[in-house]
mmCIF file with all atom_site columns, C-alpha atoms in Angstrom:
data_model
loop_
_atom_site.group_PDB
_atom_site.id
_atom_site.type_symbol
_atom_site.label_atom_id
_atom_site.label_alt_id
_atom_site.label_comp_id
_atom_site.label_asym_id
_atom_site.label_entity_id
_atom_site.label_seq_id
_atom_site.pdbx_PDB_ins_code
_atom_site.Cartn_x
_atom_site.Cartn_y
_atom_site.Cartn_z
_atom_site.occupancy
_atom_site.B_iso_or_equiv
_atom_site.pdbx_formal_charge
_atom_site.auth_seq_id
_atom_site.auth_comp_id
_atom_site.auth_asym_id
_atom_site.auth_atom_id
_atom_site.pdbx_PDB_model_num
ATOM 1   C CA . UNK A 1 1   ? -50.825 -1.157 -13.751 1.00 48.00 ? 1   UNK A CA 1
ATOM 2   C CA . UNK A 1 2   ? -47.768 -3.896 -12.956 1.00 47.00 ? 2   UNK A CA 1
ATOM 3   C CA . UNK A 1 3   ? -45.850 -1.474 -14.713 1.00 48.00 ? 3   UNK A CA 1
ATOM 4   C CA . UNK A 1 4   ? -46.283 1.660  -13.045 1.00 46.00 ? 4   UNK A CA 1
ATOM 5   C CA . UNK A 1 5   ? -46.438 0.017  -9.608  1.00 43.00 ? 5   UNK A CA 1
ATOM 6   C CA . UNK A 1 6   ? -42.620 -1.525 -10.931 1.00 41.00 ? 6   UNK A CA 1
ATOM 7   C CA . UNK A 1 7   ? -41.478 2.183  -11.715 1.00 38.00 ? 7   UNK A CA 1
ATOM 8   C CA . UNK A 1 8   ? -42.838 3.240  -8.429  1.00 40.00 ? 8   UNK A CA 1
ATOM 9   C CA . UNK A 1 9   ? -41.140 0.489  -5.830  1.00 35.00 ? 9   UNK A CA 1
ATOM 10  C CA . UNK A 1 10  ? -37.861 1.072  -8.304  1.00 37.00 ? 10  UNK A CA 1
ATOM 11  C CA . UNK A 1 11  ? -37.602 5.125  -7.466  1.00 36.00 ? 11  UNK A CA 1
ATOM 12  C CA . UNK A 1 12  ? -38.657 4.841  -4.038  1.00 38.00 ? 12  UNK A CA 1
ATOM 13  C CA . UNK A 1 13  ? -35.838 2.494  -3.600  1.00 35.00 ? 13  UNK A CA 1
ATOM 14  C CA . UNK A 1 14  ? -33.797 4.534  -5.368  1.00 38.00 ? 14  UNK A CA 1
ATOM 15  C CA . UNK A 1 15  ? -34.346 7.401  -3.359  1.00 38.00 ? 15  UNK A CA 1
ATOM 16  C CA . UNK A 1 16  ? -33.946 5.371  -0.146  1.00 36.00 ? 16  UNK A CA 1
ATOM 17  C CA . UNK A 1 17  ? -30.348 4.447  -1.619  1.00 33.00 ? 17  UNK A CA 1
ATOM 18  C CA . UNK A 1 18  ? -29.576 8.775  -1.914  1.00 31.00 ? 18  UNK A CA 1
ATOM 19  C CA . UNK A 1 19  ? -30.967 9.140  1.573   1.00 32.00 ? 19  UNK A CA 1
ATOM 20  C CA . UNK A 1 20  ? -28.736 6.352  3.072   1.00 34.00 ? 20  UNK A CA 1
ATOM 21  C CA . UNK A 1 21  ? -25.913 7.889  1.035   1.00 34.00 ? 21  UNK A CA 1
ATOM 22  C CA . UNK A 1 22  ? -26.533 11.021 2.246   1.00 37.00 ? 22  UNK A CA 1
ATOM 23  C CA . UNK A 1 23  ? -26.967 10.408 5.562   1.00 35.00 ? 23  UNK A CA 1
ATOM 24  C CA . UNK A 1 24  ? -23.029 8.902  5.736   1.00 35.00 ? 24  UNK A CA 1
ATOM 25  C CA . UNK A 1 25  ? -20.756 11.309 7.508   1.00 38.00 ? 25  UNK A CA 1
ATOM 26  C CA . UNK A 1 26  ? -17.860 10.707 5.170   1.00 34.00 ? 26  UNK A CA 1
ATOM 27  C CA . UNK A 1 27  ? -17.460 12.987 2.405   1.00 35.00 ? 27  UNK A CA 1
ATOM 28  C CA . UNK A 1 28  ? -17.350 11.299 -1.102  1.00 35.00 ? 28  UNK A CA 1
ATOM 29  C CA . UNK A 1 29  ? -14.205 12.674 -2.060  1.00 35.00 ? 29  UNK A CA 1
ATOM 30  C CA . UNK A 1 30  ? -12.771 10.761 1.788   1.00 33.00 ? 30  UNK A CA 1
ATOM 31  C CA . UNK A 1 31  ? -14.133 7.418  0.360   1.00 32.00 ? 31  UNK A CA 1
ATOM 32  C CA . UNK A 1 32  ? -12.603 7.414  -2.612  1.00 36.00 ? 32  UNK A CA 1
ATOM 33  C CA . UNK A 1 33  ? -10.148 4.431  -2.821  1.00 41.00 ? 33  UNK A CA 1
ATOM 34  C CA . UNK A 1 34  ? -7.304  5.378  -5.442  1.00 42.00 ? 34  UNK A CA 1
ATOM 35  C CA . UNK A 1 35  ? -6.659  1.340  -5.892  1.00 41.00 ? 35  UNK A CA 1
ATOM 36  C CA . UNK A 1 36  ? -9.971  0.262  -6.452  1.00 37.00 ? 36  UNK A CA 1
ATOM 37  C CA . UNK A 1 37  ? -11.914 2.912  -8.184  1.00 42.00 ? 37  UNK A CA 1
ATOM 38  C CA . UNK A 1 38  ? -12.461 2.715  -12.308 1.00 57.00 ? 38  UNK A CA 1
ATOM 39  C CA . UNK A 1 39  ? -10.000 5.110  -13.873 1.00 75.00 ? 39  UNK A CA 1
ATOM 40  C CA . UNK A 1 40  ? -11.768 5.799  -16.061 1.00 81.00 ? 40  UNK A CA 1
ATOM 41  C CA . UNK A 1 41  ? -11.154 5.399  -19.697 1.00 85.00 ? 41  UNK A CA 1
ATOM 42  C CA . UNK A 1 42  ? -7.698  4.750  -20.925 1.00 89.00 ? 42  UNK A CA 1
ATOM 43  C CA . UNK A 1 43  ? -5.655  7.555  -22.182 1.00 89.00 ? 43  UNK A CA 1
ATOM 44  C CA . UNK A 1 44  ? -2.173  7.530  -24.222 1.00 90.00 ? 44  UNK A CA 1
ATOM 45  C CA . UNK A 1 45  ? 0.523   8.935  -22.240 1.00 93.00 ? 45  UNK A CA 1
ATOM 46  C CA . UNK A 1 46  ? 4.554   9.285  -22.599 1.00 95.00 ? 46  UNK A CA 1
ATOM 47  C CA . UNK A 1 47  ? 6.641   8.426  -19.553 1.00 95.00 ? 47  UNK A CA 1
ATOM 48  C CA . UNK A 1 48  ? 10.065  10.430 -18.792 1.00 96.00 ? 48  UNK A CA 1
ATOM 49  C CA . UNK A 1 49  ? 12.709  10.185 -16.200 1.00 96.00 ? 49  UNK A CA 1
ATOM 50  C CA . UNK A 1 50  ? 12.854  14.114 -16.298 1.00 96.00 ? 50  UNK A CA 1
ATOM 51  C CA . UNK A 1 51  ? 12.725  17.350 -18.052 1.00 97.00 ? 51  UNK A CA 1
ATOM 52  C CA . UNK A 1 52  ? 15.259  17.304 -20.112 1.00 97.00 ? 52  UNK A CA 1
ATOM 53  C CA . UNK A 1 53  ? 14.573  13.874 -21.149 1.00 97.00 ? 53  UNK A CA 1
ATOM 54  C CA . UNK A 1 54  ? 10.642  15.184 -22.063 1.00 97.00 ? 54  UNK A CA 1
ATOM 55  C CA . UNK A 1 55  ? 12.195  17.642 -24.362 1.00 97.00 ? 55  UNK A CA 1
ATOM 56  C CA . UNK A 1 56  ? 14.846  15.699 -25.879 1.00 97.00 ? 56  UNK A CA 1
ATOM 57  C CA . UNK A 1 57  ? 12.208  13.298 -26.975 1.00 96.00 ? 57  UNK A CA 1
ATOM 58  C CA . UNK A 1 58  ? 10.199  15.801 -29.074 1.00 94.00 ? 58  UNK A CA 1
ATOM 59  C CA . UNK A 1 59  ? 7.061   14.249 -28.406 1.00 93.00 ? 59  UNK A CA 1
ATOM 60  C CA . UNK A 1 60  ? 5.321   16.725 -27.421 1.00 92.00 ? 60  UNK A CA 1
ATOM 61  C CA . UNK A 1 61  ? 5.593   20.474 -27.193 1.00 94.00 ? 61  UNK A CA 1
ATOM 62  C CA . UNK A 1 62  ? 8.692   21.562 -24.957 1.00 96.00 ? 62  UNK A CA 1
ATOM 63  C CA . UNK A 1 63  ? 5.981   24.620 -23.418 1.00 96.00 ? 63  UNK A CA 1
ATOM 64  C CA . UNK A 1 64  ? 3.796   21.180 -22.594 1.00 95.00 ? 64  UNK A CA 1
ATOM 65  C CA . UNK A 1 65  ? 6.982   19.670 -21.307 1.00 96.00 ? 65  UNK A CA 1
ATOM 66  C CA . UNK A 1 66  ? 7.362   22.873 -18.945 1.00 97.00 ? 66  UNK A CA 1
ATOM 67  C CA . UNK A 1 67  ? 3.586   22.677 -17.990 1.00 96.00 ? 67  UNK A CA 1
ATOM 68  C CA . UNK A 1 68  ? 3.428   18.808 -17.036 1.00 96.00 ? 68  UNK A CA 1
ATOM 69  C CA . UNK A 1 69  ? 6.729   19.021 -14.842 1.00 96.00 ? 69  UNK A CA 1
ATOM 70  C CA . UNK A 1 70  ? 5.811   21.936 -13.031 1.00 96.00 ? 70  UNK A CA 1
ATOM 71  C CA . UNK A 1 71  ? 2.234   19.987 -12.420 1.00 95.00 ? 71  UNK A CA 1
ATOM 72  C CA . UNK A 1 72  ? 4.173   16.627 -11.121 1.00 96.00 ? 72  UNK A CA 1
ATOM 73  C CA . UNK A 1 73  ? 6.184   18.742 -8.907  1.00 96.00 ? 73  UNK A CA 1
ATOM 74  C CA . UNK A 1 74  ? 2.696   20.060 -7.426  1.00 94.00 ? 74  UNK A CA 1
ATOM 75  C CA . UNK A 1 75  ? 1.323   16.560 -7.066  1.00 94.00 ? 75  UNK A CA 1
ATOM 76  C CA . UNK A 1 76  ? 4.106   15.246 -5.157  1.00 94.00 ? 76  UNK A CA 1
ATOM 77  C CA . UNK A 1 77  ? 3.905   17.772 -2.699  1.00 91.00 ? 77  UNK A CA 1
ATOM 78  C CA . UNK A 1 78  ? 0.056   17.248 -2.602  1.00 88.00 ? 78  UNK A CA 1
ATOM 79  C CA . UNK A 1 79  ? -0.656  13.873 -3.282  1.00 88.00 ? 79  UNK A CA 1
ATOM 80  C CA . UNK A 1 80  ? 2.531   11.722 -3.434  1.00 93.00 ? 80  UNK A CA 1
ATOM 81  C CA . UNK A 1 81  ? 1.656   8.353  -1.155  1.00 92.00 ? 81  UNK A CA 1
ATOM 82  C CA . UNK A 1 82  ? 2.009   8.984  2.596   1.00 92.00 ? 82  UNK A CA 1
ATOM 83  C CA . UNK A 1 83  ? 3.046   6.705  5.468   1.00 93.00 ? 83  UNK A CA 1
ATOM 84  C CA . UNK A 1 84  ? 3.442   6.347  8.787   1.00 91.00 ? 84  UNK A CA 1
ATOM 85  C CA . UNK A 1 85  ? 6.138   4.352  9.143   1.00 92.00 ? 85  UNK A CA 1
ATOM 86  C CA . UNK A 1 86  ? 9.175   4.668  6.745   1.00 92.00 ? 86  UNK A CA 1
ATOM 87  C CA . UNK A 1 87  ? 9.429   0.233  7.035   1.00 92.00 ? 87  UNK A CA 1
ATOM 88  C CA . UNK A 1 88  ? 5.397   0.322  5.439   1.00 91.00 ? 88  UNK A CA 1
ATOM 89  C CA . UNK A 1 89  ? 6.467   2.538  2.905   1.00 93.00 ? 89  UNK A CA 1
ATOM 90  C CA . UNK A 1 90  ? 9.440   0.540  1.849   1.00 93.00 ? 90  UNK A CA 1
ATOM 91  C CA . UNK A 1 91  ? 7.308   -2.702 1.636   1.00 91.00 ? 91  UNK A CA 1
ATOM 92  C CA . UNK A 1 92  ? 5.695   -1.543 -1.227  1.00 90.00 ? 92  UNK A CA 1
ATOM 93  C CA . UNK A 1 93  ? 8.094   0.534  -2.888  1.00 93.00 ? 93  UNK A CA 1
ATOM 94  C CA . UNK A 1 94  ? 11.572  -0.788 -2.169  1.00 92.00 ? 94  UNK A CA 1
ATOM 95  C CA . UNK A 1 95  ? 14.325  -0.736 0.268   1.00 92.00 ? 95  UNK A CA 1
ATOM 96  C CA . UNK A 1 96  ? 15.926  2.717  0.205   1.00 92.00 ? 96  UNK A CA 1
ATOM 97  C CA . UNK A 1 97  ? 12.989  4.537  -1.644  1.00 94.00 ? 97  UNK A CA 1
ATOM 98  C CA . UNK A 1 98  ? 11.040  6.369  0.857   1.00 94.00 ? 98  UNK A CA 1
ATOM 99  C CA . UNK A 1 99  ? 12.140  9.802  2.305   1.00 92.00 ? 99  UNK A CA 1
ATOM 100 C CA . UNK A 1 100 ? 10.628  11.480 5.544   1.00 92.00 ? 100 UNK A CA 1
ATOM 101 C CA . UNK A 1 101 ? 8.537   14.374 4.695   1.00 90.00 ? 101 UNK A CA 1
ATOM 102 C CA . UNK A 1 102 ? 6.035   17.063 6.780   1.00 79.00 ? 102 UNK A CA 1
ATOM 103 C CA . UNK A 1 103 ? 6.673   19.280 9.179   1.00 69.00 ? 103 UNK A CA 1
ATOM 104 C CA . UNK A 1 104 ? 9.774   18.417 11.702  1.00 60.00 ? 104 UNK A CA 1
ATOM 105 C CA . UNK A 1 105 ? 11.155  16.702 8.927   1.00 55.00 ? 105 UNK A CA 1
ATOM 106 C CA . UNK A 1 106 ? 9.828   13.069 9.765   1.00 60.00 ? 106 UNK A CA 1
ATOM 107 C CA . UNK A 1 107 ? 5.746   12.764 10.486  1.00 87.00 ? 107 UNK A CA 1
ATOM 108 C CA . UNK A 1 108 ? 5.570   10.739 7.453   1.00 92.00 ? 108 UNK A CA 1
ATOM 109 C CA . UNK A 1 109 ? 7.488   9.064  5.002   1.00 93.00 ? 109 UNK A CA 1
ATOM 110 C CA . UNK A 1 110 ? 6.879   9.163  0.661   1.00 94.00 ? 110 UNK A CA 1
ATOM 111 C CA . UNK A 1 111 ? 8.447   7.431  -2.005  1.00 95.00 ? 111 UNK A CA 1
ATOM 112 C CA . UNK A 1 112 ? 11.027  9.157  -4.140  1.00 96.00 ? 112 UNK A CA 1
ATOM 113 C CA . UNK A 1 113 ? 9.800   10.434 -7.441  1.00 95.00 ? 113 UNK A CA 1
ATOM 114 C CA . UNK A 1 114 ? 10.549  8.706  -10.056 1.00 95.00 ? 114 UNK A CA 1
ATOM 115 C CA . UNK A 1 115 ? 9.855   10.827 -12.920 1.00 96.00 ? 115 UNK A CA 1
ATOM 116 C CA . UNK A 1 116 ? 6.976   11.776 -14.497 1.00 97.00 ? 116 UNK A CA 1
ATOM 117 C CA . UNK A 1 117 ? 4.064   11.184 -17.017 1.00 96.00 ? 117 UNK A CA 1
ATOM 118 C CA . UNK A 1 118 ? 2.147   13.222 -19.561 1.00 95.00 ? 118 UNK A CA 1
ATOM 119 C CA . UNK A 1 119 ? -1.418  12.583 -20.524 1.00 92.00 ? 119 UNK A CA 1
ATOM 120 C CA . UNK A 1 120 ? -3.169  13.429 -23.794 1.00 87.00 ? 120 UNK A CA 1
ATOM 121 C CA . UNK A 1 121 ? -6.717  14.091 -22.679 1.00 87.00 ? 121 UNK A CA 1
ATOM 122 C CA . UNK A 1 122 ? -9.949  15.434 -24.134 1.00 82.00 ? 122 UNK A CA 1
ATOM 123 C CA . UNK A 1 123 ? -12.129 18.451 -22.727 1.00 79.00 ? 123 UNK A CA 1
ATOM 124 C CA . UNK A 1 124 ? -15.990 18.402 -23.431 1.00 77.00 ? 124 UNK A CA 1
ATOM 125 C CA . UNK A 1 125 ? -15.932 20.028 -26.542 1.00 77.00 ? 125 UNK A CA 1
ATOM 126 C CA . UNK A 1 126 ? -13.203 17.751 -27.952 1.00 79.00 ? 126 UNK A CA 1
ATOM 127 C CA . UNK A 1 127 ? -10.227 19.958 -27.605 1.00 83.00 ? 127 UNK A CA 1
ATOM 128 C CA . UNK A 1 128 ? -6.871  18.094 -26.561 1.00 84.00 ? 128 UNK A CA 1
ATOM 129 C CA . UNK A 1 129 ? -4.788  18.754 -23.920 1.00 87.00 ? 129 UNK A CA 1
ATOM 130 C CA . UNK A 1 130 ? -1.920  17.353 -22.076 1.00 91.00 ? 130 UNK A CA 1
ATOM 131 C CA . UNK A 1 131 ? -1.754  16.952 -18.139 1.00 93.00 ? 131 UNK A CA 1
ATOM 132 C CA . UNK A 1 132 ? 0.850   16.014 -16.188 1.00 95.00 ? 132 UNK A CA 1
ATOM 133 C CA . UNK A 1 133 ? 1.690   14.116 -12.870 1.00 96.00 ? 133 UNK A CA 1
ATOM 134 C CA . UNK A 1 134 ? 4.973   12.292 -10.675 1.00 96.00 ? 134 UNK A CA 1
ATOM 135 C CA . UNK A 1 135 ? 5.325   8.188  -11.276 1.00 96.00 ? 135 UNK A CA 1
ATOM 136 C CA . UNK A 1 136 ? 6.340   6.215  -8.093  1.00 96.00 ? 136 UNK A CA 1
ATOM 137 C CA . UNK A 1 137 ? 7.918   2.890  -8.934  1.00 94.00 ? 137 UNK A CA 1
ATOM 138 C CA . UNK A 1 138 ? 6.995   0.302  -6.791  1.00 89.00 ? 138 UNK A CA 1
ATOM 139 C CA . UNK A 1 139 ? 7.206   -3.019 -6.990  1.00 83.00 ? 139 UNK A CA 1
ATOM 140 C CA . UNK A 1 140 ? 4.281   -4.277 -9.466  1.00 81.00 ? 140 UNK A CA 1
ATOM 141 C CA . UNK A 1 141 ? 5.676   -0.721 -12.022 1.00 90.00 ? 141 UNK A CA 1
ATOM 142 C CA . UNK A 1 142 ? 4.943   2.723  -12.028 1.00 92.00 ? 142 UNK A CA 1
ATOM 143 C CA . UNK A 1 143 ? 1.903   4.033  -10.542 1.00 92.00 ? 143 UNK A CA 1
ATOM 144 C CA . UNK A 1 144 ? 0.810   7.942  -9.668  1.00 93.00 ? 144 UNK A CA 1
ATOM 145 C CA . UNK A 1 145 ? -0.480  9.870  -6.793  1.00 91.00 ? 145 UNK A CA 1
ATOM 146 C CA . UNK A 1 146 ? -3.855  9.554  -7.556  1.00 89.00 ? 146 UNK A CA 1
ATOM 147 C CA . UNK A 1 147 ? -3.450  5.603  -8.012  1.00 87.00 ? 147 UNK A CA 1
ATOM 148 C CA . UNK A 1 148 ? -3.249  4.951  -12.101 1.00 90.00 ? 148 UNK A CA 1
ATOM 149 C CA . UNK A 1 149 ? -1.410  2.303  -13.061 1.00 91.00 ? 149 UNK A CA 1
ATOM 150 C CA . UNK A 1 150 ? 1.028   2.444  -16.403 1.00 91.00 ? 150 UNK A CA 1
ATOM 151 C CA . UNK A 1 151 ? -0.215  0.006  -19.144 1.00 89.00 ? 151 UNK A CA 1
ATOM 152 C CA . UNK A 1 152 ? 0.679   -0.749 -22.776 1.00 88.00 ? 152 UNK A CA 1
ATOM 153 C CA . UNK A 1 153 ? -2.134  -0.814 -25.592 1.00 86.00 ? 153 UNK A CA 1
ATOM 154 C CA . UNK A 1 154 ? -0.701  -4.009 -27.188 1.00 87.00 ? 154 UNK A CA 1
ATOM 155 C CA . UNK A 1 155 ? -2.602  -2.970 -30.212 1.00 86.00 ? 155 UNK A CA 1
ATOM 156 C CA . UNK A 1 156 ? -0.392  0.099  -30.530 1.00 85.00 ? 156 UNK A CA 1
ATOM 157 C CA . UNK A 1 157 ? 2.015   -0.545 -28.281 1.00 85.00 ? 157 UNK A CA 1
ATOM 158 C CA . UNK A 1 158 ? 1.399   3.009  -26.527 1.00 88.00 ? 158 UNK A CA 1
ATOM 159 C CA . UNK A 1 159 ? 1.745   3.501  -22.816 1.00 90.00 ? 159 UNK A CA 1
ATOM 160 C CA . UNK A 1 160 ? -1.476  4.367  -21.412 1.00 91.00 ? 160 UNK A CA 1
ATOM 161 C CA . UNK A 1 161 ? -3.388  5.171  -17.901 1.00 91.00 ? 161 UNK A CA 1
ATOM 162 C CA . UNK A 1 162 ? -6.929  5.453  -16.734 1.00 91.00 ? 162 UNK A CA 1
ATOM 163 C CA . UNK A 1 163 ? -7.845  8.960  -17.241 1.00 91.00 ? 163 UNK A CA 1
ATOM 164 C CA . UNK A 1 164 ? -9.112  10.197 -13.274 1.00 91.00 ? 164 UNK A CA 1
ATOM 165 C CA . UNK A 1 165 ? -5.152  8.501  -12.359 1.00 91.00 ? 165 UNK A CA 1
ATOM 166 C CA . UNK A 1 166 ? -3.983  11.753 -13.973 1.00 91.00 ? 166 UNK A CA 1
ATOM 167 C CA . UNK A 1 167 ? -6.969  14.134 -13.846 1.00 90.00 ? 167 UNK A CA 1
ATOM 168 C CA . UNK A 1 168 ? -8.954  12.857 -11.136 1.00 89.00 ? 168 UNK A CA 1
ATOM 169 C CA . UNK A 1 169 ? -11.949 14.983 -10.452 1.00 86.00 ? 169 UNK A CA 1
ATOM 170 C CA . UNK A 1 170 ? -11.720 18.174 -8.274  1.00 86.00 ? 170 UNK A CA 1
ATOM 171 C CA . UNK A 1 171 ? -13.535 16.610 -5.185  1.00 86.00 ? 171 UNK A CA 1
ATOM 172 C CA . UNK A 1 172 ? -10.899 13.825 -5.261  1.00 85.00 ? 172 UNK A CA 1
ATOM 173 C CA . UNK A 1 173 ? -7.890  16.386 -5.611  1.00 83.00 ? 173 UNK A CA 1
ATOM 174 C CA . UNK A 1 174 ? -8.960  18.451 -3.236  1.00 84.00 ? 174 UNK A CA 1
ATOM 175 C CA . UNK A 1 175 ? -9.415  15.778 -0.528  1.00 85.00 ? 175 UNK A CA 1
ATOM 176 C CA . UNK A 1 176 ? -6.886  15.213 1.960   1.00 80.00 ? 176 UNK A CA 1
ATOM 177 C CA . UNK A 1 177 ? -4.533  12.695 1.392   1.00 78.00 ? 177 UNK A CA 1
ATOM 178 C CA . UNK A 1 178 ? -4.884  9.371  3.364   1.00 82.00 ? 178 UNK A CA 1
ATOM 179 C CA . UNK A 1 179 ? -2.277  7.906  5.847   1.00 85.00 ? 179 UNK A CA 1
ATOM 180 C CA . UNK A 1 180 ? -1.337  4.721  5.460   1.00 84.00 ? 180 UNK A CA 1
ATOM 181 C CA . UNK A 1 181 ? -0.061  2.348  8.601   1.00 79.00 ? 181 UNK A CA 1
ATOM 182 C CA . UNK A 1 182 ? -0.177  -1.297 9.568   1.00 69.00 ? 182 UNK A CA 1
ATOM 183 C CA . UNK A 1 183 ? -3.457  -2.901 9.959   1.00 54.00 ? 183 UNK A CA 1
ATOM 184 C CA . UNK A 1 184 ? -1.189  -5.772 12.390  1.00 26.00 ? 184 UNK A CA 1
ATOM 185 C CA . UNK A 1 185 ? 1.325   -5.489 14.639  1.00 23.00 ? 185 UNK A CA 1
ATOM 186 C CA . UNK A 1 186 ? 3.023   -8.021 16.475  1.00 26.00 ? 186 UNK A CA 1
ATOM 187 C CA . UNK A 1 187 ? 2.893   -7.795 20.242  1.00 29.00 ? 187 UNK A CA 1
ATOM 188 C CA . UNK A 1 188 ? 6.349   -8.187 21.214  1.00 21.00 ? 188 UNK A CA 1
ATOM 189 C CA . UNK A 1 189 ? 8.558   -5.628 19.969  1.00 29.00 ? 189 UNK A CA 1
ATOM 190 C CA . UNK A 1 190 ? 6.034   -3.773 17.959  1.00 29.00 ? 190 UNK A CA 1
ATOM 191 C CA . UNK A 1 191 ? 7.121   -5.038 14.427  1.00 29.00 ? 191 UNK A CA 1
ATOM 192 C CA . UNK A 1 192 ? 6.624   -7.489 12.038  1.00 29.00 ? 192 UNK A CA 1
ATOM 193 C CA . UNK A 1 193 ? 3.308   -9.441 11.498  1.00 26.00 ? 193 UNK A CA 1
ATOM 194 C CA . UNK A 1 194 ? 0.632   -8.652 8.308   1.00 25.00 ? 194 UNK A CA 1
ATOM 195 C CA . UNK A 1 195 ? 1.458   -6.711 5.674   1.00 23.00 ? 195 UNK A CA 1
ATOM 196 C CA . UNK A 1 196 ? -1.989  -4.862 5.038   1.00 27.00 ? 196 UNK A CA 1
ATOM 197 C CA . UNK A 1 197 ? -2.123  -1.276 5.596   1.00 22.00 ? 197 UNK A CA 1
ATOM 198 C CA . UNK A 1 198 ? -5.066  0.782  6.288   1.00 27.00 ? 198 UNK A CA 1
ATOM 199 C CA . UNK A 1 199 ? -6.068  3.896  6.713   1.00 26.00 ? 199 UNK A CA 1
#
């Protein structure tokens, strides 16, 4: 009887949890924070400058090579970090590193590509694959669009990232991307002050 009454209070407060979830404005895909989420398990990867330095390497397949630049490309136009202010933008990835971009040539401001990366993933039925996406270097390394961080298996010594900072799920590519500005300003002047951003 303890028991049942136990599964009982345990789905009802479940389901109270879905309703409160579902009763948030914001879609899922909107509240998705690319630096905190789990990227889900780690994946090998190889890291090039550019295409001609993918198929030089013989790595992988130079069709692959083709396929993964073409997708980085993509990315950056979709998904490459965005800011408001060109000084924000520079803060985190270096003085000289950050372009305007949008329409009128200047409503926001993204970090040069750096190159890109190349995934070897797994579908459901165990198939491989390969996926590609741009790298941004900033000041703590490289780092994607979708916010996966390069890291080294030290077993190995293979470059990896977290799977959904290359593939992220559909809801999250299809989101729009988030604007980052200056969460303080100072009052006088209208610069300096915190360096947090928001969004």
């Amino acid at each position: 009887m303890k028991r049942s009454s136990s599964l009982t209070l345990t789905t009802m407060l479940a389901g109270a949890s879905l309703t409160v979830a579902a009763c948030d404005d914001t879609p899922a895909a909107a509240r998705w924070d690319q630096n905190s989420v789990a990227q889900g398990e780690q994946v090998e990867t190889f890291q090039y400058a550019d295409l001609d330095s993918c198929k030089t390497a013989n790595q992988i397949p130079d069709a692959e090579c083709d396929t993964a630049y073409a997708k980085a490309l993509e990315d950056n136009d979709k998904s490459a970090p965005r800011f408001e202010a060109k000084a924000s933008c520079e803060e985190t990835y270096g003085a000289g590193n950050c372009v305007p971009r949008g329409s009128g040539g200047g409503s926001f401001f993204t970090p040069l590509l750096a190159g890109f990366v190349i995934g070897q993933l797994f579908d459901g039925g165990g198939n491989r694959y390969y996926r590609g996406t741009g790298l941004y270097r900033g000041r703590d390394g490289y780092t994607t669009g979708w916010g996966g961080t390069l890291g080294r298996d030290y077993a190995t010594g293979r470059t990896t990232i977290g799977k959904y900072g290359i593939d992220p799920p559909d809801a999250v590519r299809q989101a729009p991307p988030r604007m980052q500005t200056r969460t303080s300003v100072v009052s006088r002047g209208g610069f300096g002050g915190g360096r947090g951003f928001g969004g």
